[in-house]
Amino acid sequence: MLDKEKQPIIETEGVEKKYSGTTILEDFDFKIMPGEFVILVGPSGAGKSTLVRLLIREEKPEKGSVRIAGRDITRLKQYELPFLRRNIGIVFQDYKLLPNKTVWENVAFALEVCDLPDSEISRRVPKVLQAVNLTGRENAYPNQLSGGEAQRVCIARALVHAPKIFIADEPTGNLDPAASREIADILEKINCQGTTVLLATHDKELVDQMRKRVVTMKKGQVVSDQKQGRYNSC
Amino acid sequence: MIRFKRILKAGFVNFFRNGWLSVTTTLIMSLALLTVGIFLVLALSTNKIVHELKDKVDIVVNFKDSASEALIYQLKSDLMIRPEIKSVQYISKEDALKEFKARASVKQEVRDIVTAEDNPLPRSLRIQSVDLKEYDYVSNIIKKPTYSPYIDSSSYDDNKTLIENINQSVRFVERVGIGLSVLFILIAIMVVFNTVRLALVFRSREIEIMRLVGASESFVKIPFLIEGFLYGLFALIVSQGVIFGGVLLSEEIASGTVFEKFMQRITPIFYENFLLITLIMVIIGTFIGIGASYLSLRRHAK
């Protein structure tokens, strides 16, 4: 029996996922320990986004198990999904902000769904907005934001409930290098506070700058896993 | 409790922030409710007017002088057995005379001829029935050999065609009214269902995002139902306002014209039944609003 500290926070075993006949992930094994910062790289179509979708149970694998903190999430019931997702902070390439809500409300929404009292919400939201450098933009609507700002709102929303795991799927995909660097800095800060971070990206510069564990995927399988890796264009 | 408050608030906020979408949906529902409302007012009015008309049509059976009082009373009790017959009034020669004298239109010369001593006016029974169908029953009884020789005349035959005409019109109005109302309610449900569905397809991304951020099903869905309810509520206010304004306006326009009498009948009917009309429209409005949202959610928010 492994003690709690040594148990992987994310673990996949023999995962297989197909979309209308095409195999995206095949016999996919991979582990992340608590507190790690892992960058997932690979060309488009390698299965990075599919893996992310499996980790938040947006999709179910055909075979194998996906364990988060020791629990196989492929077996979760529909009503249990919100609880899983409240423990994971997710950042999307297309931000996925609610268009009818202001910056403040988008961030507060993640806490409202957890039934946190208003006092706690008004304490936490300004803090996290400050952390992503968005103080003063609270009342803006998503369509009034720049790409970098929108992505930082998305990060703020993912962070505000202090998740154990933080997953970012191509967060810099639509951003210029300066904005990308800013996002990377925020992710490093998050990791320093003890949160496990999984970053899926194909931004070569970003990967080379960060010097973190790099897992390279190709055609649905892990082809390399380096401790302080660089972007590998194999 | 805090969740309930937030879900409620989310519904209201969505409704007001969705701007044009809420406005169009509300307007379409208003049209639907308006149709239902107008039909209700018309149906109630025709009903009321037909009832008044029915009350005015009574049968008067005139007896020959040879008929005994006992025979008249027997016929009266025969008729009273039927619960559908509202009243049977016996009018004696004296009563008939009084009524005759009271008539303003009778000329003085004629009035002088008819006196208590020499009274040509017949004794009669005045029969009123709840239902026009009863008139056939009445006519069958008075045609029985026991009574017929003593009966001078009855107004039944004069009124027969009139009664039949009214009967047919009543049935026609009722059937057409019900049919059209049902048709329009169905159209309204389909239109609203479609509008809400389009709104949901338009917002399916929002629903997906809420789920990914960890919102439970109630948090995602109930605000949509509240929005649906609000569509119904506002549609109710709009359509009721239009009907109210319409009644006031037609009263204004009709005054001084031939329609004045007609409107004088319609308006009080509207006021008397205001609560009933509102209640029916609340039920239909809420039903269409929440029902259509619920159906669309079930289909499109998997």
Coordinates of C-alpha atoms in Angstrom, one line a residue:
Chain A
M1 CA 0.0 0.0 0.0
L2 CA 1.4 3.3 -1.1
D3 CA 1.2 6.1 1.5
K4 CA -0.9 9.1 0.6
E5 CA 2.0 11.3 -0.5
K6 CA 3.2 8.8 -3.0
Q7 CA -0.1 8.1 -4.6
P8 CA -0.4 9.7 -8.1
I9 CA -3.0 12.4 -8.3
I10 CA -3.7 11.6 -12.0
E11 CA -3.2 8.1 -13.3
T12 CA -4.4 6.5 -16.6
E13 CA -4.1 2.9 -17.4
G14 CA -4.7 1.2 -20.7
V15 CA -7.0 4.0 -21.9
E16 CA -8.4 3.7 -25.4
K17 CA -10.6 6.3 -27.0
K18 CA -12.1 6.2 -30.5
Y19 CA -14.1 8.8 -32.4
S20 CA -16.3 7.2 -35.1
G21 CA -13.9 4.4 -35.8
T22 CA -10.7 6.5 -35.6
T23 CA -8.5 5.6 -32.6
I24 CA -7.3 8.7 -30.8
L25 CA -5.8 7.2 -27.7
E26 CA -4.5 3.7 -27.6
D27 CA -3.3 1.9 -24.5
F28 CA -2.4 5.2 -22.9
D29 CA -0.5 5.0 -19.6
F30 CA 0.6 8.0 -17.7
K31 CA 1.0 9.3 -14.1
I32 CA 1.3 12.6 -12.4
M33 CA 2.3 13.0 -8.8
P34 CA 0.8 15.7 -6.5
G35 CA 2.5 19.1 -6.9
E36 CA 4.1 18.3 -10.3
F37 CA 4.1 20.6 -13.3
V38 CA 3.7 18.6 -16.4
I39 CA 3.7 19.9 -20.0
L40 CA 1.9 17.8 -22.5
V41 CA 3.2 18.4 -26.0
G42 CA 2.6 16.9 -29.4
P43 CA 1.4 17.8 -32.9
S44 CA -2.3 18.5 -33.5
G45 CA -4.3 15.3 -33.5
A46 CA -1.9 13.6 -31.1
G47 CA -4.7 13.3 -28.5
K48 CA -3.9 16.0 -26.0
S49 CA -7.3 17.6 -26.0
T50 CA -8.9 14.2 -25.9
L51 CA -6.9 13.3 -22.8
V52 CA -8.0 16.6 -21.1
R53 CA -11.6 15.8 -21.9
L54 CA -11.2 12.3 -20.4
L55 CA -9.7 13.8 -17.2
I56 CA -12.7 16.0 -16.5
R57 CA -15.1 13.3 -17.7
E58 CA -16.4 15.3 -20.6
E59 CA -15.8 12.0 -22.4
K60 CA -15.6 8.4 -21.4
P61 CA -12.9 6.0 -22.6
E62 CA -13.8 2.8 -24.4
K63 CA -11.3 0.9 -22.3
G64 CA -9.1 1.4 -19.3
S65 CA -9.3 3.5 -16.2
V66 CA -8.7 7.2 -15.4
R67 CA -8.0 7.8 -11.7
I68 CA -8.0 11.1 -10.1
A69 CA -6.7 11.0 -6.5
G70 CA -7.1 7.3 -6.5
R71 CA -10.7 7.3 -7.7
D72 CA -11.7 5.8 -11.1
I73 CA -13.7 8.6 -12.6
T74 CA -14.9 6.5 -15.6
R75 CA -17.3 5.0 -13.1
L76 CA -18.8 8.2 -11.7
K77 CA -22.5 8.7 -12.0
Q78 CA -23.9 11.7 -13.8
Y79 CA -24.8 13.5 -10.6
E80 CA -21.3 13.0 -9.2
L81 CA -19.7 14.9 -12.1
P82 CA -20.1 18.4 -10.7
F83 CA -18.2 17.4 -7.5
L84 CA -15.3 16.1 -9.6
R85 CA -15.2 19.2 -11.7
R86 CA -15.3 21.5 -8.7
N87 CA -12.0 19.9 -7.6
I88 CA -10.3 20.5 -10.9
G89 CA -9.5 24.0 -12.4
I90 CA -9.8 23.9 -16.1
V91 CA -8.6 26.5 -18.6
F92 CA -9.8 26.2 -22.2
Q93 CA -8.2 27.5 -25.4
D94 CA -11.5 29.2 -26.3
Y95 CA -11.9 30.5 -22.8
K96 CA -15.5 29.3 -22.4
L97 CA -16.7 32.3 -20.5
L98 CA -20.4 32.9 -20.0
P99 CA -21.3 35.7 -22.4
N100 CA -24.1 37.0 -20.3
K101 CA -22.0 37.5 -17.2
T102 CA -19.5 40.1 -16.3
V103 CA -15.9 39.2 -15.4
W104 CA -16.8 39.2 -11.7
E105 CA -19.9 37.1 -12.2
N106 CA -18.0 34.5 -14.4
V107 CA -15.5 34.0 -11.6
A108 CA -18.1 34.1 -8.8
F109 CA -20.1 31.5 -10.7
A110 CA -17.6 28.8 -10.0
L111 CA -18.1 29.5 -6.3
E112 CA -21.8 29.9 -6.5
V113 CA -22.2 26.4 -7.8
C114 CA -20.3 25.1 -4.8
D115 CA -22.9 26.8 -2.5
L116 CA -20.4 29.1 -0.9
P117 CA -21.8 32.0 1.1
D118 CA -21.8 35.5 -0.5
S119 CA -19.4 36.8 2.1
E120 CA -16.8 34.2 1.1
I121 CA -17.4 34.9 -2.6
S122 CA -16.8 38.6 -2.2
R123 CA -13.7 37.9 -0.2
R124 CA -12.1 35.4 -2.7
V125 CA -13.0 36.9 -6.1
P126 CA -11.1 40.2 -5.7
K127 CA -8.0 38.3 -4.5
V128 CA -8.0 35.9 -7.5
L129 CA -8.7 38.8 -9.9
Q130 CA -5.7 40.6 -8.5
A131 CA -3.6 37.5 -8.8
V132 CA -4.3 37.4 -12.6
N133 CA -3.9 41.2 -12.8
L134 CA -7.5 42.0 -13.7
T135 CA -8.4 44.4 -11.0
G136 CA -10.6 47.2 -12.5
R137 CA -12.1 45.0 -15.2
E138 CA -14.7 43.4 -12.9
N139 CA -17.7 44.8 -14.7
A140 CA -16.6 44.1 -18.3
Y141 CA -18.5 41.5 -20.3
P142 CA -16.4 38.8 -22.2
N143 CA -16.9 40.5 -25.6
Q144 CA -15.2 43.6 -24.3
L145 CA -12.1 41.8 -23.3
S146 CA -8.9 41.1 -25.2
G147 CA -7.8 37.5 -25.8
G148 CA -5.2 37.7 -23.0
E149 CA -7.7 39.2 -20.6
A150 CA -10.3 36.6 -21.4
Q151 CA -7.8 33.9 -20.8
R152 CA -6.9 35.4 -17.4
V153 CA -10.5 35.5 -16.5
C154 CA -10.7 31.8 -17.4
I155 CA -7.7 31.1 -15.2
A156 CA -9.2 33.2 -12.4
R157 CA -12.4 31.1 -12.6
A158 CA -10.4 27.9 -12.6
L159 CA -8.4 29.0 -9.6
V160 CA -11.0 30.6 -7.4
H161 CA -12.1 27.5 -5.7
A162 CA -8.5 26.5 -4.9
P163 CA -8.5 23.2 -6.8
K164 CA -6.0 20.4 -6.2
I165 CA -5.5 20.0 -10.0
F166 CA -5.2 22.7 -12.6
I167 CA -5.5 21.7 -16.2
A168 CA -4.9 24.1 -19.1
D169 CA -5.6 23.0 -22.6
E170 CA -3.8 25.2 -25.1
P171 CA -4.2 28.3 -23.0
T172 CA -1.9 30.4 -25.1
G173 CA -3.2 29.1 -28.4
N174 CA -4.8 32.4 -29.4
L175 CA -2.4 34.8 -27.7
D176 CA 0.7 36.8 -28.7
P177 CA 4.1 35.9 -27.1
A178 CA 3.9 38.6 -24.4
A179 CA 0.5 37.5 -23.3
S180 CA 1.6 33.8 -23.4
R181 CA 4.5 34.6 -21.2
E182 CA 2.2 36.3 -18.7
I183 CA 0.0 33.2 -18.6
A184 CA 3.0 30.9 -18.1
D185 CA 4.1 33.0 -15.2
I186 CA 0.7 32.7 -13.6
L187 CA 0.8 28.9 -14.1
E188 CA 4.2 28.7 -12.4
K189 CA 2.9 30.7 -9.5
I190 CA 0.0 28.4 -9.1
N191 CA 2.3 25.4 -9.1
C192 CA 4.5 27.0 -6.5
Q193 CA 1.5 27.1 -4.1
G194 CA 1.3 23.3 -4.3
T195 CA -1.3 22.8 -7.1
T196 CA -0.6 20.1 -9.6
V197 CA -0.5 21.7 -13.1
L198 CA -1.1 19.9 -16.4
L199 CA -0.5 22.1 -19.4
A200 CA -1.2 20.9 -22.9
T201 CA 0.4 23.0 -25.5
H202 CA 2.2 23.1 -28.8
D203 CA 3.9 26.4 -28.1
K204 CA 7.6 25.5 -28.6
E205 CA 9.0 28.7 -27.1
L206 CA 6.9 28.4 -24.0
V207 CA 8.0 24.8 -23.4
D208 CA 11.7 25.6 -23.9
Q209 CA 11.5 28.5 -21.5
M210 CA 9.8 26.7 -18.7
R211 CA 12.2 23.7 -18.2
K212 CA 9.5 21.4 -16.7
R213 CA 8.7 17.8 -17.1
V214 CA 7.6 17.3 -20.7
V215 CA 5.5 14.4 -21.9
T216 CA 5.4 14.1 -25.7
M217 CA 2.5 12.5 -27.3
K218 CA 2.1 11.2 -30.8
K219 CA -0.7 9.3 -32.4
G220 CA -2.4 8.6 -29.1
Q221 CA 0.7 7.3 -27.2
V222 CA 3.5 8.7 -25.0
V223 CA 6.7 8.8 -27.1
S224 CA 8.9 10.5 -24.6
D225 CA 8.8 11.7 -20.9
Q226 CA 11.7 14.0 -19.8
K227 CA 12.3 15.4 -16.4
Q228 CA 13.5 18.9 -17.6
G229 CA 12.5 18.6 -21.2
R230 CA 12.4 20.7 -24.3
Y231 CA 10.0 20.8 -27.1
N232 CA 10.7 17.8 -29.2
S233 CA 9.6 18.0 -32.9
C234 CA 9.9 14.3 -33.6
Chain B
M1 CA -31.6 28.1 0.7
I2 CA -28.7 30.0 -0.7
R3 CA -28.8 27.8 -3.8
F4 CA -32.5 28.5 -4.2
K5 CA -31.9 32.2 -4.0
R6 CA -29.1 32.0 -6.6
I7 CA -31.0 29.9 -9.0
L8 CA -33.9 32.3 -8.8
K9 CA -31.7 35.2 -9.3
A10 CA -29.9 33.6 -12.3
G11 CA -33.3 33.1 -14.0
F12 CA -34.3 36.7 -13.5
V13 CA -30.9 38.1 -14.6
N14 CA -30.8 35.8 -17.7
F15 CA -34.3 37.0 -18.6
F16 CA -33.3 40.7 -18.5
R17 CA -29.9 40.3 -20.1
N18 CA -31.1 38.3 -23.0
G19 CA -32.7 41.4 -24.4
W20 CA -34.2 40.7 -27.8
L21 CA -34.5 37.0 -27.3
S22 CA -36.7 37.6 -24.2
V23 CA -38.6 40.3 -26.0
T24 CA -39.4 38.2 -29.1
T25 CA -40.4 35.1 -27.0
T26 CA -42.6 37.2 -24.8
L27 CA -44.2 38.9 -27.8
I28 CA -45.0 35.6 -29.5
M29 CA -46.5 34.3 -26.2
S30 CA -48.4 37.5 -25.9
L31 CA -50.0 36.9 -29.3
A32 CA -50.9 33.4 -28.3
L33 CA -52.5 34.5 -25.0
L34 CA -54.1 37.4 -26.8
T35 CA -55.9 35.0 -29.1
V36 CA -57.0 32.9 -26.2
G37 CA -58.1 36.0 -24.3
I38 CA -60.1 37.4 -27.2
F39 CA -61.8 34.1 -27.7
L40 CA -62.7 33.9 -24.0
V41 CA -64.2 37.3 -24.1
L42 CA -66.2 36.6 -27.2
A43 CA -67.3 33.1 -25.9
L44 CA -68.4 34.6 -22.6
S45 CA -70.3 37.4 -24.4
T46 CA -72.1 35.1 -26.9
N47 CA -73.0 32.8 -24.0
K48 CA -74.4 35.6 -21.9
I49 CA -76.3 37.1 -24.8
V50 CA -77.7 33.8 -25.9
H51 CA -78.8 33.2 -22.3
E52 CA -80.6 36.5 -22.1
L53 CA -82.2 35.7 -25.4
K54 CA -83.4 32.3 -24.1
D55 CA -84.9 33.9 -21.0
K56 CA -86.9 36.2 -23.3
V57 CA -88.4 33.3 -25.3
D58 CA -91.2 31.9 -23.2
I59 CA -94.2 29.9 -24.2
V60 CA -97.6 31.3 -23.5
V61 CA -100.5 28.8 -23.5
N62 CA -103.9 30.4 -23.7
F63 CA -106.9 28.5 -22.5
K64 CA -110.4 28.6 -23.8
D65 CA -113.0 29.9 -21.3
S66 CA -114.4 26.3 -21.1
A67 CA -111.3 25.0 -19.4
S68 CA -111.7 24.3 -15.7
E69 CA -109.3 25.8 -13.1
A70 CA -108.5 22.3 -12.0
L71 CA -107.3 21.4 -15.6
I72 CA -105.1 24.4 -15.8
Y73 CA -103.5 23.6 -12.4
Q74 CA -103.0 20.0 -13.4
L75 CA -101.2 21.1 -16.6
K76 CA -99.1 23.5 -14.4
S77 CA -98.1 20.7 -12.1
D78 CA -97.4 18.3 -15.0
L79 CA -95.0 20.9 -16.4
M80 CA -93.4 21.6 -13.0
I81 CA -92.2 18.0 -12.6
R82 CA -89.5 18.6 -15.2
P83 CA -86.5 20.2 -13.3
E84 CA -85.4 21.9 -16.5
I85 CA -88.5 24.0 -16.5
K86 CA -87.7 27.2 -14.7
S87 CA -91.1 28.6 -14.0
V88 CA -94.7 28.2 -14.9
Q89 CA -96.8 31.2 -14.1
Y90 CA -100.5 31.2 -14.0
I91 CA -102.1 34.3 -15.3
S92 CA -105.8 34.7 -14.4
K93 CA -108.2 36.9 -16.3
E94 CA -107.7 39.6 -13.7
D95 CA -103.9 39.4 -14.0
A96 CA -104.2 39.6 -17.7
L97 CA -106.5 42.6 -17.5
K98 CA -104.0 44.4 -15.2
E99 CA -101.2 43.7 -17.5
F100 CA -103.2 44.8 -20.4
K101 CA -104.1 48.1 -18.8
A102 CA -100.5 48.7 -17.8
R103 CA -99.4 48.5 -21.4
A104 CA -98.7 52.1 -22.4
S105 CA -99.1 51.3 -26.1
V106 CA -102.8 50.4 -25.8
K107 CA -105.1 53.1 -27.2
Q108 CA -107.6 54.7 -24.8
E109 CA -110.6 53.5 -26.9
V110 CA -109.5 49.9 -26.8
R111 CA -108.7 50.2 -23.1
D112 CA -112.3 51.3 -22.4
I113 CA -113.8 48.4 -24.2
V114 CA -112.0 45.8 -22.1
T115 CA -113.4 46.0 -18.5
A116 CA -113.5 43.6 -15.6
E117 CA -117.2 42.8 -16.3
D118 CA -116.7 42.1 -20.0
N119 CA -113.1 40.5 -20.2
P120 CA -112.2 38.8 -23.4
L121 CA -108.7 38.1 -22.3
P122 CA -107.9 34.4 -21.8
R123 CA -106.4 32.7 -18.8
S124 CA -102.9 31.6 -19.6
L125 CA -99.8 29.8 -18.4
R126 CA -96.5 31.5 -19.0
I127 CA -93.7 28.8 -19.2
Q128 CA -90.0 29.5 -19.0
S129 CA -87.4 26.9 -19.4
V130 CA -83.7 26.7 -18.8
D131 CA -83.0 24.9 -22.0
L132 CA -84.4 25.5 -25.4
K133 CA -84.7 21.8 -25.9
E134 CA -87.5 21.7 -23.3
Y135 CA -89.8 23.5 -25.6
D136 CA -90.4 20.3 -27.6
Y137 CA -91.4 18.6 -24.3
V138 CA -93.8 21.3 -23.5
S139 CA -95.4 21.2 -26.9
N140 CA -95.9 17.4 -26.7
I141 CA -97.7 17.8 -23.4
I142 CA -100.1 20.5 -24.5
K143 CA -100.9 18.5 -27.6
K144 CA -102.2 15.6 -25.4
P145 CA -105.9 15.0 -25.9
T146 CA -106.5 15.7 -22.2
Y147 CA -105.5 19.3 -22.7
S148 CA -105.7 20.1 -26.4
P149 CA -109.4 20.7 -26.7
Y150 CA -109.3 23.4 -24.0
I151 CA -106.3 25.2 -25.4
D152 CA -107.0 28.1 -27.6
S153 CA -103.6 28.8 -28.9
S154 CA -100.0 28.6 -27.8
S155 CA -97.1 30.8 -28.8
Y156 CA -95.1 27.7 -29.3
D157 CA -95.9 27.4 -33.0
D158 CA -95.1 31.1 -33.6
N159 CA -91.8 30.8 -31.9
K160 CA -90.9 27.4 -33.2
T161 CA -88.7 28.5 -36.1
L162 CA -87.1 31.3 -34.0
I163 CA -86.3 28.8 -31.3
E164 CA -84.8 26.3 -33.7
N165 CA -82.7 29.1 -35.2
I166 CA -81.4 30.1 -31.9
N167 CA -80.7 26.5 -31.0
Q168 CA -78.7 26.0 -34.1
S169 CA -76.7 29.2 -33.8
V170 CA -75.9 28.5 -30.2
R171 CA -74.5 25.1 -31.1
F172 CA -72.6 26.5 -34.0
V173 CA -71.0 29.3 -32.0
E174 CA -70.1 26.9 -29.2
R175 CA -68.5 24.4 -31.6
V176 CA -66.6 26.9 -33.7
G177 CA -65.4 28.8 -30.5
I178 CA -64.1 25.6 -28.8
G179 CA -62.5 24.4 -32.0
L180 CA -60.8 27.6 -32.8
S181 CA -59.6 28.1 -29.2
V182 CA -58.1 24.6 -29.1
L183 CA -56.4 25.2 -32.5
F184 CA -54.9 28.5 -31.4
I185 CA -53.7 27.1 -28.1
L186 CA -52.0 24.3 -30.0
I187 CA -50.4 26.8 -32.4
A188 CA -49.2 28.9 -29.5
I189 CA -47.6 25.9 -27.8
M190 CA -45.8 24.9 -30.9
V191 CA -44.6 28.4 -31.6
V192 CA -43.4 28.9 -28.1
F193 CA -41.8 25.5 -28.0
N194 CA -39.9 26.3 -31.1
T195 CA -38.8 29.7 -29.9
V196 CA -37.6 28.4 -26.6
R197 CA -35.9 25.5 -28.4
L198 CA -34.1 27.9 -30.7
A199 CA -33.1 30.0 -27.7
L200 CA -31.7 26.9 -26.1
V201 CA -29.8 25.8 -29.1
F202 CA -28.4 29.3 -29.3
R203 CA -27.3 28.9 -25.7
S204 CA -26.3 25.3 -25.6
R205 CA -22.7 26.5 -25.3
E206 CA -23.6 28.3 -22.1
I207 CA -25.2 25.1 -20.8
E208 CA -22.1 23.2 -21.6
I209 CA -19.8 25.7 -19.9
M210 CA -21.9 25.7 -16.8
R211 CA -21.6 22.0 -16.6
L212 CA -17.8 22.1 -17.1
V213 CA -17.4 24.6 -14.3
G214 CA -19.1 22.2 -12.0
A215 CA -22.7 23.4 -11.9
S216 CA -25.2 20.7 -10.9
E217 CA -28.2 20.0 -13.1
S218 CA -30.6 22.1 -11.0
F219 CA -28.2 25.0 -11.3
V220 CA -28.1 24.7 -15.1
K221 CA -31.8 23.9 -15.8
I222 CA -34.0 25.7 -13.3
P223 CA -33.0 29.2 -14.4
F224 CA -34.3 28.3 -17.9
L225 CA -37.6 27.2 -16.4
I226 CA -37.8 30.5 -14.4
E227 CA -37.1 32.3 -17.7
G228 CA -39.9 30.4 -19.2
F229 CA -42.2 31.4 -16.4
L230 CA -41.2 35.0 -16.8
Y231 CA -42.0 34.8 -20.6
G232 CA -45.5 33.6 -19.6
L233 CA -45.9 36.3 -16.9
F234 CA -44.9 39.2 -19.1
A235 CA -46.9 37.8 -22.0
L236 CA -49.9 37.7 -19.7
I237 CA -49.4 41.4 -18.6
V238 CA -49.0 42.5 -22.2
S239 CA -51.9 40.6 -23.6
Q240 CA -54.2 41.4 -20.7
G241 CA -53.2 45.1 -21.2
V242 CA -54.0 44.9 -24.9
I243 CA -57.4 43.3 -24.3
F244 CA -58.2 45.8 -21.5
G245 CA -57.1 48.7 -23.8
G246 CA -59.0 47.2 -26.7
V247 CA -62.3 47.0 -24.7
L248 CA -61.9 50.6 -23.5
L249 CA -61.0 51.8 -26.9
S250 CA -63.9 50.1 -28.7
E251 CA -66.2 51.5 -26.0
E252 CA -64.9 54.9 -26.9
I253 CA -65.2 54.4 -30.7
A254 CA -68.6 52.8 -30.4
S255 CA -70.2 55.5 -28.3
G256 CA -72.7 57.4 -30.4
T257 CA -72.9 54.8 -33.1
V258 CA -75.1 51.8 -33.6
F259 CA -72.6 49.6 -31.8
E260 CA -73.0 51.5 -28.5
K261 CA -75.7 49.1 -27.3
F262 CA -73.6 46.1 -28.3
M263 CA -70.6 47.4 -26.4
Q264 CA -72.7 48.2 -23.4
R265 CA -73.4 44.5 -23.2
I266 CA -69.8 43.3 -23.8
T267 CA -68.0 45.7 -21.4
P268 CA -69.7 44.6 -18.2
I269 CA -69.3 41.0 -19.2
F270 CA -65.5 41.6 -19.5
Y271 CA -65.3 43.3 -16.1
E272 CA -67.4 40.7 -14.4
N273 CA -65.2 37.9 -15.7
F274 CA -61.9 39.8 -15.5
L275 CA -60.6 37.5 -12.7
L276 CA -61.7 34.3 -14.5
I277 CA -60.1 35.4 -17.8
T278 CA -56.9 36.3 -16.0
L279 CA -56.9 33.0 -14.1
I280 CA -57.3 31.0 -17.3
M281 CA -54.6 33.0 -19.0
V282 CA -52.3 32.6 -16.1
I283 CA -52.7 28.9 -16.2
I284 CA -52.3 28.7 -20.0
G285 CA -49.4 31.2 -19.9
T286 CA -47.5 29.4 -17.2
F287 CA -48.2 26.1 -18.8
I288 CA -46.9 27.2 -22.2
G289 CA -43.9 29.0 -20.8
I290 CA -42.6 26.4 -18.3
G291 CA -43.9 23.5 -20.3
A292 CA -42.2 24.5 -23.5
S293 CA -38.9 25.3 -21.7
Y294 CA -39.1 21.9 -20.0
L295 CA -39.7 20.0 -23.2
S296 CA -36.9 21.8 -25.0
L297 CA -34.5 21.2 -22.1
R298 CA -35.2 17.5 -22.1
R299 CA -34.5 17.4 -25.8
H300 CA -31.6 19.7 -26.1
A301 CA -29.6 19.8 -22.8
K302 CA -28.3 16.3 -22.6

